[in-house]
Each structure stands twice: as C-alpha cells, then as structure tokens.
Amino acid sequence: IGCRQLDAFIAGGEGSAADRVTSADIFRVLKTEALVDIVDWLRSWNRTAKAPVRIIGVDCQATAADTAFALDWLASVDAVAAEGFARRLEPLVNPDARAKRYVTLVTSLTTQQLRQGMKDLEDLQKTLAADGPYAAAPGRSAAAQFARMAWQGLSILEYDVSDSRIEDVTNEYYGRRDAYMAENINHFADGKPGAYWAHNLHVAGAPVSYGADVVNPAGHHLRQALGDRYRTILFEYASARFNAVPIRDPAKTPPATDPAIVIDWPYREGRLAGLFRSLGGGDAWVDLQALPSTPALRAWSTRLQAMRDAGYAASEKVDEVPTSMIKPRPAIDILVHIEALTPSRMRL
C-alpha cells in the first residue's frame, strides 16, 4: 500500500516528496531524507521520460491492508460478493486487526484461524482470477495480486502462531518470504527491466547459510529464473553507525513503534570486509566477475564468508546478531565496500 502511495506521487500526484514519504504506509526506519531525494528525482524523471518508472511493493508483510485492498476493489464491482468475503475474512480486516502491527496480528491467531484465513483468501483469489466473473473489470489484476500477497503474509508465519511448534519447521519455511518476493517481482515485472531494492541477504544471488541452516534468498530464485539477466549489488562496510529499532532482548522482536536510535557497530574480524581491511581499507566498488582468475582469488570468492547485517531492528551489541554466511561468487556481482557507514537522516 505504501509503495502504491509513492508510485501515485511519482506519476504526478499532488504534494511534495517530503510529505508523501512522511505519510506513506511504510516502515518508519525507511522514512529518511535519502528516500525523499529518490522519490523527488523519480517524479522529475517521469515528467519527461519516454518510459516512466514505477515504485512497486513486492514484500508480503501487510496481510490486513492487502486483504482490505482486495475487498474494497471487489466492493466497487460487486457489493454483495464483497460483503460475503468480508464476513469470512473479518478476523483479518476488523478495526482491531488493521490497527495491529502485521507480525502481532498474524502470530496472535490460532492455527485453525490462520488456515481458515488462508482458505478464504484462496477462494478470494479464485473469484478475482483472470478467468473469473470480473475478468474485464479495470483493476482486477491488482486486486487479485493483493489477495495473493495477503495469503503469502499468513503463509510465512504459519508456524509462528499462538499454538504452533516452531521447532518442527524446515528451511523451506524460513525461505518462504523470499520465494514469495521473487514470485511477486516476476509477476509485476512481466518481462520488463527493473531494480529490486532490499536487504543484502534478500538480494544475494546464491543460498545464505545460518549455521547448519541454508535459506534461498529472493535473489537466488531470481538468478534461477533470469540467469545472467539478474545482477546483484551488495554493500559491505568496515564500521557502521545506523538508524534501527533497538532489540533490548535479542530473544524478542521489538514493536515497530519503538523510536529509532543510532546504533554503533565497529569492525569485526571474519567478515567479508576482512579482505579490504587487509588491503588497508577505504571505499571500493569491485566487479567480482572481472577479478583475475588466480588460485587465491578463486579460493576467496568461493569460500563461505560472514556478513553481519541488521534489518529494521538491531541489537546494540553486534556479537548478539546471528551471522549469515555467503559465498561471494555467485552471490555477488558488484561489491560496494564503505569504510565508515553513516546513519541516514530520519524524517518522522
């Protein structure tokens, strides 16, 4: 929903980039001056571009909002059908559900409630399908995709609900979100070029290891689907100061309403950045595909190495963050090393 709001602005919507980013339904940690600058530039580009660009959301962490969007569209073409689905999906779209953070909403459900919701959303998808009764109605495809993403949002937390056993899951479960994001990217791209902006460990073009667990990121799925047409740019740093929601207790996920603070992460040995440290440090942009094919570089590029990255939330103690391991090749095409990462200027 937030990306649709920004997309409408860069297509010529009213207001300023600063106001649109501030009011958009996106994670607070993304509401930065840098994003304001990007959105403002895209709007300027689109004024004269022969091929205007779009901003499209591909994540699936907004089940209540996505369900409501699909139901609102259906109500615009068939109020009776929409009312029936609204009754069935009431646990996902009632005012209390829509006021909750996505994770809080889904994990508060029971297994029975979640699976019933998934079944109801599957029926909604069938109703909104291209071969369904509303095939010719404008906006049908977007509504169907929102119903699909609402279903995905339940699926990726299927074993995190109130009465489930998370210890019973497999690596496939932990990789569902990335598999769905890749699916959504391919759906929206429809063969056209695009740029996928996400965390390093979603963009990486090869499996990511967490101890004995191996997860396929969205980038790996895209590499499998697109081959050499998918190119990755990953970022590494020697030390960092960045905005994040603080995890006071590493065993718990904090609410997204916590204020962002600046967290300091000093350089740690054993990371992918170690190569640059050994060479004297500094900023660098490295095309890994163009590296000389020497035994030492081949060994380095195919050995598992650590990336210590944060998402929207981070512990103030870097050693408490799980270490993810990747092989530089084939995970990375371009590696950007920043000696000292500085925090974005927040716009809240």
Short mmCIF file of C-alpha atoms in Angstrom, two decimals:
data_model
loop_
_atom_site.label_atom_id
_atom_site.label_comp_id
_atom_site.label_asym_id
_atom_site.label_seq_id
_atom_site.Cartn_x
_atom_site.Cartn_y
_atom_site.Cartn_z
CA ILE A 1 0.00 0.00 0.00
CA GLY A 2 2.80 2.40 0.91
CA CYS A 3 4.55 1.77 -2.40
CA ARG A 4 1.30 2.47 -4.28
CA GLN A 5 1.10 5.80 -2.47
CA LEU A 6 4.64 6.71 -3.52
CA ASP A 7 4.01 5.39 -7.04
CA ALA A 8 0.97 7.65 -7.38
CA PHE A 9 3.13 10.62 -6.36
CA ILE A 10 5.93 9.98 -8.87
CA ALA A 11 3.26 9.55 -11.56
CA GLY A 12 2.16 13.14 -10.96
CA GLY A 13 0.27 13.13 -7.67
CA GLU A 14 -0.08 16.29 -5.61
CA GLY A 15 2.07 17.43 -2.73
CA SER A 16 5.78 17.24 -2.02
CA ALA A 17 8.10 14.26 -1.85
CA ALA A 18 8.81 15.02 1.81
CA ASP A 19 5.10 14.97 2.70
CA ARG A 20 4.44 11.81 0.71
CA VAL A 21 7.32 9.87 2.32
CA THR A 22 6.33 11.08 5.78
CA SER A 23 2.70 9.99 5.36
CA ALA A 24 3.27 6.77 3.37
CA ASP A 25 2.35 3.43 4.92
CA ILE A 26 5.94 2.17 5.02
CA PHE A 27 8.30 1.16 7.83
CA ARG A 28 9.34 4.18 9.87
CA VAL A 29 13.01 3.27 9.53
CA LEU A 30 12.66 3.90 5.77
CA LYS A 31 11.33 7.43 6.24
CA THR A 32 14.61 9.16 5.53
CA GLU A 33 15.83 12.21 3.64
CA ALA A 34 17.57 9.83 1.22
CA LEU A 35 14.24 8.26 0.27
CA VAL A 36 12.71 11.73 -0.11
CA ASP A 37 15.50 12.61 -2.56
CA ILE A 38 14.98 9.40 -4.57
CA VAL A 39 11.21 9.87 -4.78
CA ASP A 40 11.62 13.52 -5.79
CA TRP A 41 14.12 12.57 -8.51
CA LEU A 42 11.84 9.82 -9.85
CA ARG A 43 8.95 12.26 -10.10
CA SER A 44 11.16 14.67 -12.04
CA TRP A 45 12.33 11.88 -14.33
CA ASN A 46 8.79 10.78 -15.07
CA ARG A 47 7.74 14.26 -16.22
CA THR A 48 9.65 13.88 -19.49
CA ALA A 49 10.61 10.19 -19.65
CA LYS A 50 9.64 8.16 -22.71
CA ALA A 51 9.47 5.14 -20.40
CA PRO A 52 8.25 6.32 -16.95
CA VAL A 53 9.36 4.27 -13.96
CA ARG A 54 7.18 2.89 -11.18
CA ILE A 55 7.55 2.03 -7.50
CA ILE A 56 6.03 -1.38 -6.76
CA GLY A 57 5.92 -3.17 -3.42
CA VAL A 58 6.82 -6.87 -3.56
CA ASP A 59 7.01 -7.82 0.13
CA CYS A 60 4.17 -9.65 1.90
CA GLN A 61 4.10 -8.19 5.40
CA ALA A 62 0.78 -6.35 5.33
CA THR A 63 -1.94 -9.02 5.37
CA ALA A 64 -4.68 -6.83 6.86
CA ALA A 65 -4.08 -3.92 4.48
CA ASP A 66 -3.67 -6.19 1.45
CA THR A 67 -6.89 -8.06 2.26
CA ALA A 68 -8.76 -4.79 2.71
CA PHE A 69 -7.49 -3.50 -0.65
CA ALA A 70 -8.75 -6.61 -2.46
CA LEU A 71 -12.13 -6.44 -0.69
CA ASP A 72 -12.53 -2.72 -1.40
CA TRP A 73 -11.94 -3.36 -5.10
CA LEU A 74 -14.44 -6.22 -5.12
CA ALA A 75 -16.99 -4.00 -3.37
CA SER A 76 -16.63 -1.48 -6.20
CA VAL A 77 -17.83 -4.06 -8.75
CA ASP A 78 -19.95 -6.46 -6.66
CA ALA A 79 -21.02 -5.27 -3.23
CA VAL A 80 -22.86 -8.50 -2.38
CA ALA A 81 -19.87 -10.73 -3.13
CA ALA A 82 -17.58 -8.40 -1.20
CA GLU A 83 -19.86 -8.46 1.82
CA GLY A 84 -19.76 -12.25 1.89
CA PHE A 85 -15.97 -12.35 1.77
CA ALA A 86 -15.74 -9.54 4.35
CA ARG A 87 -17.70 -11.69 6.82
CA ARG A 88 -15.41 -14.65 6.22
CA LEU A 89 -12.24 -12.56 6.49
CA GLU A 90 -13.41 -10.44 9.42
CA PRO A 91 -10.55 -11.60 11.74
CA LEU A 92 -8.07 -10.07 9.27
CA VAL A 93 -9.83 -6.79 8.46
CA ASN A 94 -11.74 -5.71 11.56
CA PRO A 95 -10.60 -2.36 13.05
CA ASP A 96 -8.56 -4.02 15.79
CA ALA A 97 -6.75 -6.25 13.28
CA ARG A 98 -5.95 -3.32 10.99
CA ALA A 99 -4.55 -1.33 13.89
CA LYS A 100 -2.08 -4.06 14.86
CA ARG A 101 1.41 -4.45 13.51
CA TYR A 102 1.46 -7.21 10.90
CA VAL A 103 3.53 -9.69 12.93
CA THR A 104 1.45 -9.07 16.06
CA LEU A 105 -1.77 -9.73 14.15
CA VAL A 106 -0.70 -12.97 12.49
CA THR A 107 1.07 -14.50 15.49
CA SER A 108 -1.98 -13.81 17.68
CA LEU A 109 -4.07 -16.16 15.52
CA THR A 110 -4.52 -19.85 16.24
CA THR A 111 -3.50 -22.45 13.68
CA GLN A 112 -7.17 -23.03 12.85
CA GLN A 113 -7.83 -19.32 12.36
CA LEU A 114 -4.76 -18.87 10.19
CA ARG A 115 -5.51 -21.85 7.94
CA GLN A 116 -9.14 -20.80 7.60
CA GLY A 117 -7.93 -17.35 6.60
CA MET A 118 -5.62 -18.89 4.02
CA LYS A 119 -8.53 -20.95 2.63
CA ASP A 120 -10.79 -17.88 2.44
CA LEU A 121 -8.06 -15.88 0.69
CA GLU A 122 -7.57 -18.73 -1.78
CA ASP A 123 -11.29 -18.53 -2.59
CA LEU A 124 -10.99 -14.74 -2.98
CA GLN A 125 -8.08 -15.21 -5.39
CA LYS A 126 -10.16 -17.61 -7.49
CA THR A 127 -13.01 -15.08 -7.59
CA LEU A 128 -10.59 -12.37 -8.75
CA ALA A 129 -8.74 -14.59 -11.24
CA ALA A 130 -8.31 -13.71 -14.91
CA ASP A 131 -10.82 -16.41 -15.87
CA GLY A 132 -13.31 -15.37 -13.17
CA PRO A 133 -16.52 -13.33 -13.33
CA TYR A 134 -14.74 -9.94 -13.16
CA ALA A 135 -12.13 -10.58 -15.85
CA ALA A 136 -12.86 -7.39 -17.79
CA ALA A 137 -13.15 -5.04 -14.81
CA PRO A 138 -10.37 -2.40 -14.56
CA GLY A 139 -8.04 -3.02 -11.64
CA ARG A 140 -8.89 -6.72 -11.28
CA SER A 141 -5.29 -7.89 -11.70
CA ALA A 142 -4.01 -5.63 -8.91
CA ALA A 143 -6.79 -6.75 -6.57
CA ALA A 144 -6.02 -10.39 -7.28
CA GLN A 145 -2.33 -9.84 -6.57
CA PHE A 146 -3.12 -8.10 -3.27
CA ALA A 147 -5.25 -11.09 -2.26
CA ARG A 148 -2.30 -13.30 -3.17
CA MET A 149 0.12 -11.25 -1.06
CA ALA A 150 -2.32 -11.28 1.86
CA TRP A 151 -2.28 -15.10 1.65
CA GLN A 152 1.52 -15.07 1.48
CA GLY A 153 1.62 -12.98 4.65
CA LEU A 154 -0.22 -15.71 6.53
CA SER A 155 1.86 -18.48 4.99
CA ILE A 156 5.23 -17.04 6.03
CA LEU A 157 4.20 -17.09 9.71
CA GLU A 158 2.21 -20.33 9.61
CA TYR A 159 4.31 -21.93 12.34
CA ASP A 160 4.74 -18.79 14.45
CA VAL A 161 1.10 -18.57 15.52
CA SER A 162 -0.02 -18.78 19.15
CA ASP A 163 -0.49 -22.57 19.36
CA SER A 164 2.19 -23.82 16.93
CA ARG A 165 5.56 -25.53 17.36
CA ILE A 166 8.24 -23.50 15.63
CA GLU A 167 10.86 -26.17 16.33
CA ASP A 168 9.12 -28.52 13.88
CA VAL A 169 9.76 -26.39 10.76
CA THR A 170 12.28 -26.87 7.96
CA ASN A 171 14.48 -24.49 5.98
CA GLU A 172 11.71 -24.25 3.37
CA TYR A 173 9.60 -22.42 5.92
CA TYR A 174 12.26 -19.83 6.68
CA GLY A 175 12.73 -19.26 2.95
CA ARG A 176 9.05 -18.76 2.09
CA ARG A 177 9.06 -14.98 2.31
CA ASP A 178 11.96 -14.76 -0.15
CA ALA A 179 10.35 -17.26 -2.52
CA TYR A 180 7.15 -15.20 -2.50
CA MET A 181 9.01 -11.92 -3.05
CA ALA A 182 10.71 -13.42 -6.10
CA GLU A 183 7.33 -14.61 -7.34
CA ASN A 184 5.89 -11.12 -6.89
CA ILE A 185 8.83 -9.49 -8.65
CA ASN A 186 8.41 -11.74 -11.67
CA HIS A 187 4.66 -11.09 -11.65
CA PHE A 188 4.94 -7.30 -11.60
CA ALA A 189 7.96 -7.11 -13.90
CA ASP A 190 6.20 -9.15 -16.59
CA GLY A 191 9.42 -9.37 -18.59
CA LYS A 192 10.31 -5.69 -18.24
CA PRO A 193 13.57 -4.41 -16.69
CA GLY A 194 13.56 -3.29 -13.08
CA ALA A 195 15.63 -2.75 -9.95
CA TYR A 196 15.00 -4.82 -6.82
CA TRP A 197 15.83 -2.87 -3.67
CA ALA A 198 16.11 -4.88 -0.45
CA HIS A 199 18.42 -6.04 2.32
CA ASN A 200 21.71 -7.63 1.19
CA LEU A 201 20.54 -11.05 2.27
CA HIS A 202 17.36 -10.83 0.17
CA VAL A 203 19.25 -9.61 -2.92
CA ALA A 204 22.10 -12.17 -2.79
CA GLY A 205 22.12 -14.40 -5.85
CA ALA A 206 23.02 -17.63 -4.03
CA PRO A 207 21.95 -19.53 -0.88
CA VAL A 208 22.67 -17.98 2.53
CA SER A 209 23.84 -20.12 5.46
CA TYR A 210 22.91 -19.60 9.11
CA GLY A 211 24.88 -22.24 10.96
CA ALA A 212 23.55 -25.58 9.73
CA ASP A 213 20.52 -23.93 8.10
CA VAL A 214 20.56 -22.87 4.43
CA VAL A 215 17.96 -20.48 3.03
CA ASN A 216 17.41 -19.49 -0.59
CA PRO A 217 17.01 -15.68 -0.78
CA ALA A 218 14.79 -13.95 -3.32
CA GLY A 219 17.91 -13.15 -5.34
CA HIS A 220 18.74 -16.83 -5.69
CA HIS A 221 15.24 -17.53 -7.06
CA LEU A 222 15.62 -14.62 -9.48
CA ARG A 223 19.02 -15.91 -10.60
CA GLN A 224 17.45 -19.30 -11.25
CA ALA A 225 14.63 -17.73 -13.24
CA LEU A 226 16.55 -15.00 -15.10
CA GLY A 227 20.11 -16.31 -15.32
CA ASP A 228 22.66 -13.65 -16.27
CA ARG A 229 19.88 -11.06 -16.65
CA TYR A 230 19.83 -10.81 -12.85
CA ARG A 231 22.75 -8.82 -11.44
CA THR A 232 23.42 -8.21 -7.76
CA ILE A 233 24.95 -5.24 -5.96
CA LEU A 234 25.69 -5.89 -2.29
CA PHE A 235 27.11 -3.49 0.29
CA GLU A 236 29.67 -4.18 3.00
CA TYR A 237 31.32 -1.85 5.50
CA ALA A 238 34.19 -1.72 7.96
CA SER A 239 32.28 0.05 10.71
CA ALA A 240 28.79 1.48 10.89
CA ARG A 241 26.54 3.93 12.65
CA PHE A 242 22.94 3.47 11.53
CA ASN A 243 19.31 4.02 12.48
CA ALA A 244 17.43 0.98 13.76
CA VAL A 245 14.80 -0.12 16.22
CA PRO A 246 16.77 -1.38 19.25
CA ILE A 247 16.40 -5.00 20.37
CA ARG A 248 16.87 -4.77 24.12
CA ASP A 249 16.31 -8.52 24.45
CA PRO A 250 17.81 -10.46 21.48
CA ALA A 251 15.24 -13.24 22.03
CA LYS A 252 12.33 -10.91 21.29
CA THR A 253 11.28 -8.85 18.28
CA PRO A 254 10.54 -5.27 19.32
CA PRO A 255 7.35 -3.46 18.28
CA ALA A 256 7.82 -1.29 15.22
CA THR A 257 6.57 1.71 17.18
CA ASP A 258 9.79 1.90 19.21
CA PRO A 259 11.77 5.04 18.36
CA ALA A 260 14.73 4.63 16.04
CA ILE A 261 18.15 5.24 17.61
CA VAL A 262 21.66 5.37 16.22
CA ILE A 263 23.49 2.07 16.77
CA ASP A 264 27.26 1.71 16.50
CA TRP A 265 28.78 -1.46 15.05
CA PRO A 266 32.59 -1.50 14.98
CA TYR A 267 34.61 -3.61 12.59
CA ARG A 268 34.74 -7.33 13.46
CA GLU A 269 37.16 -9.91 12.12
CA GLY A 270 35.89 -12.76 9.95
CA ARG A 271 33.57 -10.69 7.80
CA LEU A 272 33.57 -10.29 4.05
CA ALA A 273 35.03 -6.84 4.74
CA GLY A 274 38.18 -8.53 6.01
CA LEU A 275 39.68 -8.53 2.51
CA PHE A 276 39.50 -4.73 2.35
CA ARG A 277 40.82 -4.43 5.88
CA SER A 278 43.87 -6.50 4.94
CA LEU A 279 44.47 -4.22 1.94
CA GLY A 280 44.40 -1.06 4.00
CA GLY A 281 40.69 -0.28 3.99
CA GLY A 282 38.95 2.52 2.14
CA ASP A 283 35.88 2.78 -0.06
CA ALA A 284 35.72 0.50 -3.08
CA TRP A 285 33.47 -0.67 -5.91
CA VAL A 286 34.53 -4.12 -7.11
CA ASP A 287 33.26 -6.07 -10.10
CA LEU A 288 33.73 -9.63 -8.89
CA GLN A 289 33.14 -11.00 -12.37
CA ALA A 290 36.16 -9.05 -13.61
CA LEU A 291 38.60 -10.29 -10.97
CA PRO A 292 41.68 -12.08 -12.32
CA SER A 293 41.24 -15.85 -12.29
CA THR A 294 44.06 -16.62 -9.86
CA PRO A 295 44.02 -19.56 -7.42
CA ALA A 296 43.95 -17.23 -4.41
CA LEU A 297 41.04 -15.14 -5.70
CA ARG A 298 39.10 -18.20 -6.81
CA ALA A 299 39.53 -19.69 -3.34
CA TRP A 300 38.46 -16.46 -1.66
CA SER A 301 35.41 -15.94 -3.86
CA THR A 302 34.02 -19.46 -3.33
CA ARG A 303 34.65 -19.72 0.44
CA LEU A 304 31.79 -19.01 2.86
CA GLN A 305 32.27 -15.61 4.46
CA ALA A 306 30.30 -13.65 7.02
CA MET A 307 28.04 -10.65 6.55
CA ARG A 308 26.87 -9.06 9.80
CA ASP A 309 23.82 -7.02 8.78
CA ALA A 310 20.80 -5.55 10.51
CA GLY A 311 17.22 -5.26 9.33
CA TYR A 312 14.79 -2.70 10.72
CA ALA A 313 15.76 -3.88 14.21
CA ALA A 314 19.21 -4.48 15.65
CA SER A 315 20.92 -5.26 18.90
CA GLU A 316 23.30 -2.63 20.15
CA LYS A 317 25.78 -5.47 20.67
CA VAL A 318 26.92 -6.69 17.27
CA ASP A 319 28.02 -10.07 18.66
CA GLU A 320 24.41 -10.90 19.56
CA VAL A 321 23.30 -10.74 15.91
CA PRO A 322 23.21 -14.10 14.06
CA THR A 323 25.97 -14.37 11.48
CA SER A 324 24.91 -15.07 7.90
CA MET A 325 27.38 -16.73 5.55
CA ILE A 326 27.57 -16.37 1.77
CA LYS A 327 30.00 -17.25 -0.99
CA PRO A 328 30.99 -14.03 -2.82
CA ARG A 329 30.56 -15.85 -6.10
CA PRO A 330 27.89 -16.47 -7.24
CA ALA A 331 26.07 -14.40 -4.59
CA ILE A 332 27.58 -11.04 -5.57
CA ASP A 333 28.29 -9.41 -8.94
CA ILE A 334 29.26 -5.95 -7.67
CA LEU A 335 30.54 -5.49 -4.12
CA VAL A 336 30.50 -1.95 -2.72
CA HIS A 337 32.70 -1.52 0.35
CA ILE A 338 32.16 1.54 2.55
CA GLU A 339 34.83 2.22 5.13
CA ALA A 340 32.51 4.06 7.53
CA LEU A 341 28.74 3.78 7.11
CA THR A 342 26.89 6.82 8.46
CA PRO A 343 23.24 6.95 9.55
CA SER A 344 20.50 8.27 7.30
CA ARG A 345 18.80 11.49 8.29
CA MET A 346 15.39 10.41 9.53
CA ARG A 347 12.15 12.10 8.51
CA LEU A 348 9.47 11.15 11.04
#
